[in-house]
Tab-separated table of C-alpha atoms in Angstrom:
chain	number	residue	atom	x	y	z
A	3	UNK	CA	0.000	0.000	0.000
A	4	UNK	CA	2.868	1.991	1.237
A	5	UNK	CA	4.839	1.086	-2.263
A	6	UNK	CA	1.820	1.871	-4.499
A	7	UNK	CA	1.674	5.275	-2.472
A	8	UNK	CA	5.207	6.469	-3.325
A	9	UNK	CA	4.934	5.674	-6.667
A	10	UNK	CA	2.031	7.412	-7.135
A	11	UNK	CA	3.648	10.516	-5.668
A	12	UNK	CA	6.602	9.727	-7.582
A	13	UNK	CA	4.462	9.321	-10.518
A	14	UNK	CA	2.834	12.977	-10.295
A	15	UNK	CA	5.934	14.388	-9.122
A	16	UNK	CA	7.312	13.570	-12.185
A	17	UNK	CA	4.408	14.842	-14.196
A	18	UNK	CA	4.188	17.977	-12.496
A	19	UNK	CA	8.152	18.769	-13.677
A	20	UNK	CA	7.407	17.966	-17.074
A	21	UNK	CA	4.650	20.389	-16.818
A	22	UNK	CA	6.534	22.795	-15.268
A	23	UNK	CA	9.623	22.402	-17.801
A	24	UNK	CA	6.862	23.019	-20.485
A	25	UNK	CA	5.593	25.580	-19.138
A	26	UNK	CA	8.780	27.098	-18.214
A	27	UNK	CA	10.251	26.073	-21.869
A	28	UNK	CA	7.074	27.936	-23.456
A	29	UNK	CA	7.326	30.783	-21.972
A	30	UNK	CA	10.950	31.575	-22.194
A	31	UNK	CA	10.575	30.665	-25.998
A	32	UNK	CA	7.742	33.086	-26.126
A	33	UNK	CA	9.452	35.803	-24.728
A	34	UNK	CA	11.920	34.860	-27.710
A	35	UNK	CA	9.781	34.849	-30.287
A	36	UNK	CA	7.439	37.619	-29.526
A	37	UNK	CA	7.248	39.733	-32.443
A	38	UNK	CA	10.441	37.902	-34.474
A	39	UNK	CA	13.172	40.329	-35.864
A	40	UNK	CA	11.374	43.269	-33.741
A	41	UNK	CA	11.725	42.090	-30.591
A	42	UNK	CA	14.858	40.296	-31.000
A	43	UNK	CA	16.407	39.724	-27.178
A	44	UNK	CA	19.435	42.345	-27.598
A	45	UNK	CA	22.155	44.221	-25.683
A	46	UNK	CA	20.504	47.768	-24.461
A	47	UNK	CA	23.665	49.554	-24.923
A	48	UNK	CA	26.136	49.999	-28.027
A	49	UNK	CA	29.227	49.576	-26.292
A	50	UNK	CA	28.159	45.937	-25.321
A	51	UNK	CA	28.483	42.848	-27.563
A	52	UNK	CA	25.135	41.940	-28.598
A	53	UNK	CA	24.132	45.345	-29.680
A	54	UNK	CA	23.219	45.351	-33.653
A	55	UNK	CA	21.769	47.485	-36.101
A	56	UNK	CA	19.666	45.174	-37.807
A	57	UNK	CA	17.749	46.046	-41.231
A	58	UNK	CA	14.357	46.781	-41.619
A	59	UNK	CA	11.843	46.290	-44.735
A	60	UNK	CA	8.500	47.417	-45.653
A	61	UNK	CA	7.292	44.057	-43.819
A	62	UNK	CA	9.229	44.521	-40.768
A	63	UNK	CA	8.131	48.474	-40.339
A	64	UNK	CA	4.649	47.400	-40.431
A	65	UNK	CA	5.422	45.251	-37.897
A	66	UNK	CA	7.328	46.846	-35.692
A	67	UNK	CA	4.412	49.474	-36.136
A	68	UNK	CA	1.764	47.431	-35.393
A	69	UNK	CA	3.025	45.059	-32.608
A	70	UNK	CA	2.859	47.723	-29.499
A	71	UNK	CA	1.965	45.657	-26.854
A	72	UNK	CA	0.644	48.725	-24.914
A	73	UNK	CA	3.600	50.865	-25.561
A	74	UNK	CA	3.217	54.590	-27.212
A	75	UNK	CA	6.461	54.600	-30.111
A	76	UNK	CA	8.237	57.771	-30.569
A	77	UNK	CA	9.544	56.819	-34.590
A	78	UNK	CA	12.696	58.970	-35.844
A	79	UNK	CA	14.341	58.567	-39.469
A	80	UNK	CA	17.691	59.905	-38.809
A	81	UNK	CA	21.204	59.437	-41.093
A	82	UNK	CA	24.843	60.150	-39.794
A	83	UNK	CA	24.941	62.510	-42.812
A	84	UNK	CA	22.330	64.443	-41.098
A	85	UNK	CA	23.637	66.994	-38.875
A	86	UNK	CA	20.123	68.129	-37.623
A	87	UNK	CA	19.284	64.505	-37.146
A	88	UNK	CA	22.884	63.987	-34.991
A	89	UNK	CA	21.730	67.182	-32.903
A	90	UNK	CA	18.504	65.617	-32.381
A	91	UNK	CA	20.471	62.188	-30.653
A	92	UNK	CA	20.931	63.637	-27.222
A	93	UNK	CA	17.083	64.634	-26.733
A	94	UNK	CA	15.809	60.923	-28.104
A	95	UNK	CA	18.467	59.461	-25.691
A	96	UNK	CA	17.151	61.576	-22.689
A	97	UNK	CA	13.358	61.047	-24.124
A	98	UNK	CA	14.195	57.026	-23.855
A	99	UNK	CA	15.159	57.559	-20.185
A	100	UNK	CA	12.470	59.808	-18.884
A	101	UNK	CA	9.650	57.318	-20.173
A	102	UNK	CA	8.985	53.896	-18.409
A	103	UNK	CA	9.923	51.539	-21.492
A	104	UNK	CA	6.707	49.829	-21.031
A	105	UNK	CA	4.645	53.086	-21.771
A	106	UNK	CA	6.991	54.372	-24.483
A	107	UNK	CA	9.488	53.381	-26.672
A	108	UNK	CA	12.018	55.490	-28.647
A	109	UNK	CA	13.000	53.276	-31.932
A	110	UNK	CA	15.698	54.827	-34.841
A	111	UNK	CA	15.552	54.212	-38.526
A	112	UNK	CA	19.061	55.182	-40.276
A	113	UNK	CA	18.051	55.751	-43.459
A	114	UNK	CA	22.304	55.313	-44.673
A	115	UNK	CA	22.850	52.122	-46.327
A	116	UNK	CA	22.630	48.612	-44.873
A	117	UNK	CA	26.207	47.812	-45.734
A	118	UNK	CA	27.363	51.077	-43.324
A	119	UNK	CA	26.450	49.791	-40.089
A	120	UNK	CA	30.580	49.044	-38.981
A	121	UNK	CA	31.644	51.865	-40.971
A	122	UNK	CA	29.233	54.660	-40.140
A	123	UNK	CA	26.319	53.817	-37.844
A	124	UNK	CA	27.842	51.383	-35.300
A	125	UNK	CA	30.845	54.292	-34.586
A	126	UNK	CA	28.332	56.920	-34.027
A	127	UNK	CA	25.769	54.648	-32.155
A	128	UNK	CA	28.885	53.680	-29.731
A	129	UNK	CA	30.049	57.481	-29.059
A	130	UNK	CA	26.387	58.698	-28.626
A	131	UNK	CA	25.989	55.356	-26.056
A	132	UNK	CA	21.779	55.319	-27.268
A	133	UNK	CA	19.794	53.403	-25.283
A	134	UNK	CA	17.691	52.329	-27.901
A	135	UNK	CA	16.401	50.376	-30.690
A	136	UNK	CA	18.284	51.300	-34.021
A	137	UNK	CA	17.473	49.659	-37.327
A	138	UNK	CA	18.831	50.302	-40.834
A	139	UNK	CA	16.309	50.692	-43.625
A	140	UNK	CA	16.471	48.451	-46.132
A	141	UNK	CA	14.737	49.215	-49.078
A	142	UNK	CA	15.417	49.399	-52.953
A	143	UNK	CA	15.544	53.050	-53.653
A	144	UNK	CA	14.718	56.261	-50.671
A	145	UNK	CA	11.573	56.962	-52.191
A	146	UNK	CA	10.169	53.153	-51.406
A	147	UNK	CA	11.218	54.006	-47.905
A	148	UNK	CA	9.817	57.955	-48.130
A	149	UNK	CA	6.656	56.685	-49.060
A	150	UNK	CA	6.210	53.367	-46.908
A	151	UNK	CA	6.894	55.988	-43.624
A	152	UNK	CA	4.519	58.322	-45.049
A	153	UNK	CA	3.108	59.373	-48.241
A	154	UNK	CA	2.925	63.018	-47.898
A	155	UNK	CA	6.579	62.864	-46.289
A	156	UNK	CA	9.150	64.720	-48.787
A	157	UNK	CA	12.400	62.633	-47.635
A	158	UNK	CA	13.591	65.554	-45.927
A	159	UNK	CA	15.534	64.437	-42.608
A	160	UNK	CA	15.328	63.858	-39.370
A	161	UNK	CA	11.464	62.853	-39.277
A	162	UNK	CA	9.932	61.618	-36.291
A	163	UNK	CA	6.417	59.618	-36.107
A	164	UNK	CA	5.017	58.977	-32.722
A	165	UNK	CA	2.310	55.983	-32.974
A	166	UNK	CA	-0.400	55.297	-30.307
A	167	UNK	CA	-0.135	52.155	-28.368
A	168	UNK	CA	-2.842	50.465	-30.623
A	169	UNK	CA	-0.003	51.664	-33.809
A	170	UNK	CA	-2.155	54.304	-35.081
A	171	UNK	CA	0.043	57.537	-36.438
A	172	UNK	CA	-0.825	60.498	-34.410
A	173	UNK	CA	2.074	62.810	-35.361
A	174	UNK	CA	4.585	63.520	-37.755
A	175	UNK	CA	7.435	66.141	-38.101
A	176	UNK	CA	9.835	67.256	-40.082
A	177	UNK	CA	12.840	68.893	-38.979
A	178	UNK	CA	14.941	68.910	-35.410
A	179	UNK	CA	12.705	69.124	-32.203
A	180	UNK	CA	13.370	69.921	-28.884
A	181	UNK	CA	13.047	67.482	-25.767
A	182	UNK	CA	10.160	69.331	-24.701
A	183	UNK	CA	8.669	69.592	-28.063
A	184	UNK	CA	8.817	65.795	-28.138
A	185	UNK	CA	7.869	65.141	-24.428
A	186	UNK	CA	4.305	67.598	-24.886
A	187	UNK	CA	3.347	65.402	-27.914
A	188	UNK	CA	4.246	61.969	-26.407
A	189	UNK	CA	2.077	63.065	-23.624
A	190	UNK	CA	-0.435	64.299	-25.967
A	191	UNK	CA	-0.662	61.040	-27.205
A	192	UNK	CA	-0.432	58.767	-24.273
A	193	UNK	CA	-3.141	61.061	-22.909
A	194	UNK	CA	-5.470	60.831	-25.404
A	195	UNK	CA	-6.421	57.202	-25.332
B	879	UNK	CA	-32.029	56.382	-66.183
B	880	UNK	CA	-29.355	53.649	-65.346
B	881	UNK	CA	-27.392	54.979	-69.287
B	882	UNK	CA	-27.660	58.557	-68.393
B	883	UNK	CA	-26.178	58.009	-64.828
B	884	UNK	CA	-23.391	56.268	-66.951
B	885	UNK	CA	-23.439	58.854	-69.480
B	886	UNK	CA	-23.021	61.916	-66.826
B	887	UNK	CA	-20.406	59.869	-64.876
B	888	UNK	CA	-18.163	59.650	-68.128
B	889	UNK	CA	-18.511	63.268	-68.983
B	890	UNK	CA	-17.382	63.928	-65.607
B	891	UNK	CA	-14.529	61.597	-65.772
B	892	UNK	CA	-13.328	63.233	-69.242
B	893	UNK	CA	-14.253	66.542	-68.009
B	894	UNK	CA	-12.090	66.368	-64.784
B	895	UNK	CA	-9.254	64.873	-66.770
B	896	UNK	CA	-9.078	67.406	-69.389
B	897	UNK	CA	-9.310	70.143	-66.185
B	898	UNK	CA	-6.194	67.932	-64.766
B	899	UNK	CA	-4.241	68.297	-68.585
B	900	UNK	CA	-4.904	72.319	-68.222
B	901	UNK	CA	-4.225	73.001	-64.665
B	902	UNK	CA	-2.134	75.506	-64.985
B	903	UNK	CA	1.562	75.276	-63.841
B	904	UNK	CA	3.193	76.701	-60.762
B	905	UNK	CA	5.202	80.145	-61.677
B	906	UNK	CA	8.319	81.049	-60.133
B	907	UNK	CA	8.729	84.396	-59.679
B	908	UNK	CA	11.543	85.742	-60.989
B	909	UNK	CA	14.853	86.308	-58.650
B	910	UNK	CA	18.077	87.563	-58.622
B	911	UNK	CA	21.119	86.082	-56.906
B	912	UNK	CA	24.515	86.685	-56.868
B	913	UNK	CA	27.349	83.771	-57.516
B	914	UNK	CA	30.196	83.441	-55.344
B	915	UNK	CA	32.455	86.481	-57.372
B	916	UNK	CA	29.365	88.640	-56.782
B	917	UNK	CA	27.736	88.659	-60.288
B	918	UNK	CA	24.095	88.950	-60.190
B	919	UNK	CA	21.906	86.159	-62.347
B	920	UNK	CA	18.028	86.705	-62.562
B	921	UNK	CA	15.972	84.126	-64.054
B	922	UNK	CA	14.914	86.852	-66.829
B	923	UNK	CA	18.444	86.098	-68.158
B	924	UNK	CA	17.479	82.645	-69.124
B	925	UNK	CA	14.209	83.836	-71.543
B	926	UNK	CA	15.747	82.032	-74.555
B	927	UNK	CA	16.671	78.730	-72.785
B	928	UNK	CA	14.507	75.697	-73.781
B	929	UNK	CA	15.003	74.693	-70.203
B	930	UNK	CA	15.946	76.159	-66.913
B	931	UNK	CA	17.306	73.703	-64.303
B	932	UNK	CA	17.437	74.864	-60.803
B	933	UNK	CA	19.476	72.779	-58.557
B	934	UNK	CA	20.067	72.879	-54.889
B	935	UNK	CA	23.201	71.741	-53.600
B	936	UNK	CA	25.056	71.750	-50.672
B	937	UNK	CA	29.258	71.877	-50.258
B	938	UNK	CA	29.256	69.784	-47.067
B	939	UNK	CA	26.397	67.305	-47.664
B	940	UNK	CA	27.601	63.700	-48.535
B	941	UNK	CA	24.221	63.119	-50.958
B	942	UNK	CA	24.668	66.371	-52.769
B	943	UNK	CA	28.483	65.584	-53.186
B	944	UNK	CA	27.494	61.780	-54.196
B	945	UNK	CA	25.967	63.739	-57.628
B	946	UNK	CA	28.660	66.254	-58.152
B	947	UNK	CA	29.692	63.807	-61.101
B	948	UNK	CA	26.536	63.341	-62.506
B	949	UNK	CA	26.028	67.213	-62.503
B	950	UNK	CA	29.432	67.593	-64.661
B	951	UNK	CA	27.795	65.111	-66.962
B	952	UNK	CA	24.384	66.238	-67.093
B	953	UNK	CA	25.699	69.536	-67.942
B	954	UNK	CA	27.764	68.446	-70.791
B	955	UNK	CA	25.009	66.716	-72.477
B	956	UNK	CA	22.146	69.014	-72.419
B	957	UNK	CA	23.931	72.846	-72.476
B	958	UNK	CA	24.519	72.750	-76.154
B	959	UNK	CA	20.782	71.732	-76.657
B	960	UNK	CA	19.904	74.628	-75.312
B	961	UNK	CA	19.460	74.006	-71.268
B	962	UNK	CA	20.409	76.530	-68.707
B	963	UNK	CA	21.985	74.674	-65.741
B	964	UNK	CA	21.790	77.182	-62.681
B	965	UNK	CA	23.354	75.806	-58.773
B	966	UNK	CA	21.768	77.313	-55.706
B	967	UNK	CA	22.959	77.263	-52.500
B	968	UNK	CA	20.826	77.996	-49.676
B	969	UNK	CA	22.558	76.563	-46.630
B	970	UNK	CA	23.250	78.722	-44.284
B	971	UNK	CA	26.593	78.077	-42.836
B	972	UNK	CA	28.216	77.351	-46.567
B	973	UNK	CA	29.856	80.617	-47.105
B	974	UNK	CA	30.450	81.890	-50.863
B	975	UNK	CA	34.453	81.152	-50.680
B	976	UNK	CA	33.343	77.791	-49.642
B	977	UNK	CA	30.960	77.080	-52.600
B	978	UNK	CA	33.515	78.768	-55.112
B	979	UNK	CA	36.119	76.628	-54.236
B	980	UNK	CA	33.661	73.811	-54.305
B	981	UNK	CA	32.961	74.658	-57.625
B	982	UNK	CA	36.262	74.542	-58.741
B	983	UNK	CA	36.978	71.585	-57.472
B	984	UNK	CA	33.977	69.212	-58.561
B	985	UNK	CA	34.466	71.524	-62.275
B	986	UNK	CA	31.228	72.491	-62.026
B	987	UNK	CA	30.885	74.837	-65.273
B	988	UNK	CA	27.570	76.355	-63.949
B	989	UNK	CA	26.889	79.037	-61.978
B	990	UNK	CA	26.361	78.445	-58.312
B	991	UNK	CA	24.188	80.933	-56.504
B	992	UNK	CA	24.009	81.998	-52.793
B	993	UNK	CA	20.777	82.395	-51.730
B	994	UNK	CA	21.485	84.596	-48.861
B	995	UNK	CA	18.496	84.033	-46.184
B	996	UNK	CA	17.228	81.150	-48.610
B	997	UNK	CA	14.824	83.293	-49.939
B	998	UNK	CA	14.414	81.406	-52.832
B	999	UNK	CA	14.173	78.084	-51.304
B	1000	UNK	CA	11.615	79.434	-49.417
B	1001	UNK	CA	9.962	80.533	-52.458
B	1002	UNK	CA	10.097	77.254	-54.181
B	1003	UNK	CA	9.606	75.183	-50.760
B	1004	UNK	CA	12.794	73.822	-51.460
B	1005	UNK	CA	13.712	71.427	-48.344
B	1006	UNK	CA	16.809	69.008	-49.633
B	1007	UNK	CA	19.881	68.828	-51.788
B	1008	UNK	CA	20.054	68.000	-53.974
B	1009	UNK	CA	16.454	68.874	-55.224
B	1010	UNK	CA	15.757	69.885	-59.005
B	1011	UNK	CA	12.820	72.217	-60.396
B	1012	UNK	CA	13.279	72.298	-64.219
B	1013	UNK	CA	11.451	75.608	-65.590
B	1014	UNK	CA	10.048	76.650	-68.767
B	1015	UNK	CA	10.916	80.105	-70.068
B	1016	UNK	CA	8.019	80.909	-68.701
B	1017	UNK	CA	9.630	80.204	-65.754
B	1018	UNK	CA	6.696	77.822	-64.895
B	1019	UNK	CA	7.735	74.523	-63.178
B	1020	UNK	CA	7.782	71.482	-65.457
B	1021	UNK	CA	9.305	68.438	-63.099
B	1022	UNK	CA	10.362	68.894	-59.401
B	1023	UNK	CA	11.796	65.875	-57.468
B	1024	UNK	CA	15.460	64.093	-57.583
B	1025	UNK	CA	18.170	63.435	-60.597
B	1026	UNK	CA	17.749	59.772	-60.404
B	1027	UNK	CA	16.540	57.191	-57.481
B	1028	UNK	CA	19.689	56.768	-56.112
B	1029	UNK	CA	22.780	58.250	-54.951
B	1030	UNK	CA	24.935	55.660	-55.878
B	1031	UNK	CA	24.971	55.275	-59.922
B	1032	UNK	CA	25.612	51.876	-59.837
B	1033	UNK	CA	22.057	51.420	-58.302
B	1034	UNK	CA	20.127	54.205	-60.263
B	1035	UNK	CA	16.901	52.617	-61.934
B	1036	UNK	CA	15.710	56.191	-63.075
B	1037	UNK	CA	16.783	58.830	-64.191
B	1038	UNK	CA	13.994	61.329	-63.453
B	1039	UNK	CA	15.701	64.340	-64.538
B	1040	UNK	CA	17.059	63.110	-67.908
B	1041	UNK	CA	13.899	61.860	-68.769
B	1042	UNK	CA	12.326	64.994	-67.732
B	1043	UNK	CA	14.768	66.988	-69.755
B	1044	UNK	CA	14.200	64.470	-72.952
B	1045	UNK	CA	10.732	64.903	-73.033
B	1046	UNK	CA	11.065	68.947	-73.201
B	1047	UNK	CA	13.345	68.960	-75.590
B	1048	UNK	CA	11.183	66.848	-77.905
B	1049	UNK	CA	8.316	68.939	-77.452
B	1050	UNK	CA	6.687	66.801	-75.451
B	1051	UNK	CA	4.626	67.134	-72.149
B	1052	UNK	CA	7.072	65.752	-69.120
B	1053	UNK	CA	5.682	62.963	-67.983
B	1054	UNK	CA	6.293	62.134	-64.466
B	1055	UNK	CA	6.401	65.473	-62.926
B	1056	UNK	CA	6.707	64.900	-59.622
B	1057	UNK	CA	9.019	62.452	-57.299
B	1058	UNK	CA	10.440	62.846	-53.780
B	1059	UNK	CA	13.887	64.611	-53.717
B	1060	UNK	CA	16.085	62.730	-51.241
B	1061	UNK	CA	19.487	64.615	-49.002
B	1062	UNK	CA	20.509	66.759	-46.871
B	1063	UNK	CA	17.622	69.368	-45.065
B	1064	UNK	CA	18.464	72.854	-46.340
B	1065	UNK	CA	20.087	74.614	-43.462
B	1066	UNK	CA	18.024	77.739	-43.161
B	1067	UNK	CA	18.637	80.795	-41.371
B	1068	UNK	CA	15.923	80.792	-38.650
C-alpha cells in the first residue's frame, strides 16, 4: 500500500516537472519569439556585444508598427549625414530615459545604407551610447522608404512619427525638435487614449 | 435612367481629366542672386533657354556631393541643346568662398548661386539637396523631385531628370512630374 503510495507521488511528481519544464520552456521561448526580428532579445547599450543594427523592410516596419503591446512609439528617421538629425540624438536618448519603457518606446531608422552599419552607424551609435532600438532601412531606392513611412513625407531628414499604443500615427514632423517639443506630444498622445 | 447616370459619370470623368491636362503650372517668380564672385543672375536672363534647371546643392552634404559627377555630366550633355543649368545654394553656414572653391573643385561649369536668407528656397519650398525644379521660359515649373533614385549610380533605376529633360526637348509634355527629392535638409537661417 505503502509502495503503491510512493509511486504514485513519484508518478505525479514527475508529471508535475514535465509540466513545469513546459511551461517554463514555453514561456521563455515566447518571450523569444514575440514579435520575431522586432523584438529580437538584444544588448541595451552599443558599447556591449550583442548590440546590432539590424535592417528593416516594408514588412518589418509594419510590424514593428503594429506590434505595441501597450507601448506609445516615438519613430525617428535619422542618417549620420544628417547633422540636424545627430543634434537631435541627445534629446531621443534623454526622451528614452524619462519614459517607463513599457509606456513608451524610442525606436531609430538610419536611413544610410545597410552595408554602413561598422563603418558609419555602429561608430556613431557607440560614441552617442543610445539606449535604444536602431534599425537600418532596407529598401530598394529612398523613395520606397519615403513613401512606406509616409506618403505626404518629402524625404527631408530627421522625421519623427510617434504611434499610439494600438499603432495608429498620431504625429509627424519634419525637422529637429526639442526634448520638450517631443515630451508635450508623447504626452499628448499617451493622454489621449 | 441607369445609361444617363453612366453617361453623366463619363462626362465627368473626361471633363475632370481634361481640367487635370490644363491646370495651370506653378510660376516662379523671378529672382536675382549673386554667384560666389558677386555677379548677379536673374531668371529673366534665361528667356531664350529651352530649359531652366534649378538645382540645390550643398558643399558639405555627402548626398549632394554623391551627384557632383553626374552634374558635370548632365551639364555636358544638355547645355549645347539649349538648357540653362543654374546651382543654388541655400545653406546657411556654406559661405560663398566655400561654394567657389567647391565649384572649382567638382568643375562644375555652372553658376552656383548663394541664396542669402534662402529666400528662394523658401519661395520654391525647397527642403533638400540635392532637389531639381526644371522651368520653362516661362519660368513655370515642369518636373520637381530628384536626378535619379539613387545616390549611388551603380544602383540608379531612373533617371527622373534626364527623362524629364528628354521629353522637353522633344516637345513633349514631361511625364512624371513629380518624385520625392532625397538629401541633406536645407540649413536655413531661422
Amino acid at each position: 500500500m505503502l509502495n503503491q503510495t510512493n509511486q504514485v507521488v513519484a508518478k505525479a511528481s514527475s508529471l508535475i516537472v514535465v509540466l513545469l519544464a513546459v511551461f517554463f520552456g514555453a514561456a521563455c521561448r515566447g518571450t523569444n519569439d514575440r514579435g520575431g526580428q522586432a523584438e529580437k532579445v538584444r544588448a541595451e547599450s552599443p558599447a556591449k556585444a550583442g548590440f546590432s543594427v539590424e535592417p528593416i523592410d516594408q514588412a518589418g516596419l509594419k510590424r514593428l508598427i503594429g506590434e505595441r503591446s501597450g507601448k506609445v512609439l516615438l519613430l525617428n528617421i535619422w542618417a549620420t549625414w544628417c547633422e540636424p538629425c545627430i543634434a537631435e540624438f541627445p534629446d531621443l536618448k534623454k526622451l528614452s530615459q524619462t519614459y517607463d519603457t513599457a509606456a513608451v518606446e524610442v525606436v531609430a531608422i538610419s536611413a544610410d545604407y545597410p552595408d554602413e552599419v561598422d563603418t558609419k552607424i555602429m561608430p556613431f551609435l557607440r560614441k552617442t551610447d543610445v539606449p535604444f532600438r536602431v534599425f537600418v532601412a532596407q529598401f530598394e531606392h529612398p523613395e520606397d522608404f519615403i513613401n512606406a513611412v509616409n506618403r505626404s513625407w518629402s524625404g527631408a531628414l530627421p522625421a519623427s512619427l510617434i504611434y499610439d499604443s494600438r499603432g495608429k500615427e498620431r504625429f509627424f514632423h519634419v525637422g529637429q525638435q526639442s526634448f520638450d517639443d517631443f515630451k508635450r506630444e508623447i504626452n499628448k498622445v499617451k493622454g489621449g487614449l | 435612367m441607369a445609361r444617363r447616370a453612366l453617361v453623366v459619370l463619363t462626362a465627368a470623368v473626361v471633363l475632370s481629366s481634361i481640367l487635370r491636362a490644363d491646370e495651370p503650372k506653378k510660376r516662379v517668380s523671378d529672382f536675382t542672386l549673386e554667384d560666389y564672385k558677386g555677379e548677379k543672375h536673374s531668371l529673366s536672363d534665361y528667356k531664350s533657354s529651352k530649359a531652366i534647371v534649378l538645382m540645390f546643392i550643398a558643399t558639405q552634404c555627402p548626398i549632394s556631393n554623391s551627384y557632383n559627377e553626374r552634374m558635370v555630366e548632365l551639364y555636358k550633355d544638355y547645355s549645347s541643346k539649349g538648357v540653362t543649368f543654374v546651382g543654388i545654394n541655400s545653406n546657411k553656414q556654406e559661405s560663398a568662398e566655400e561654394v567657389q572653391n567647391h565649384s572649382k573643385e567638382h568643375g562644375f561649369k555652372f553658376v552656383v548661386l548663394k541664396d542669402w536668407n534662402n529666400v528662394v528656397a523658401d519661395t520654391l519650398e525647397a527642403s533638400v539637396t540635392p532637389e531639381i525644379y526644371v522651368l520653362n521660359s516661362q519660368r513655370e515649373v515642369l518636373y520637381h523631385g530628384r536626378i535619379d533614385d539613387s545616390s549611388r549610380e551603380n544602383r540608379v533605376t531612373s533617371k527622373d531628370l534626364r527623362a524629364a529633360l528628354d521629353r522637353i526637348l522633344a516637345g513633349k509634355t514631361v511625364e512624371v512630374t513629380e518624385t520625392k527629392a532625397f538629401g541633406c535638409s536645407i540649413k536655413r537661417i531661422k
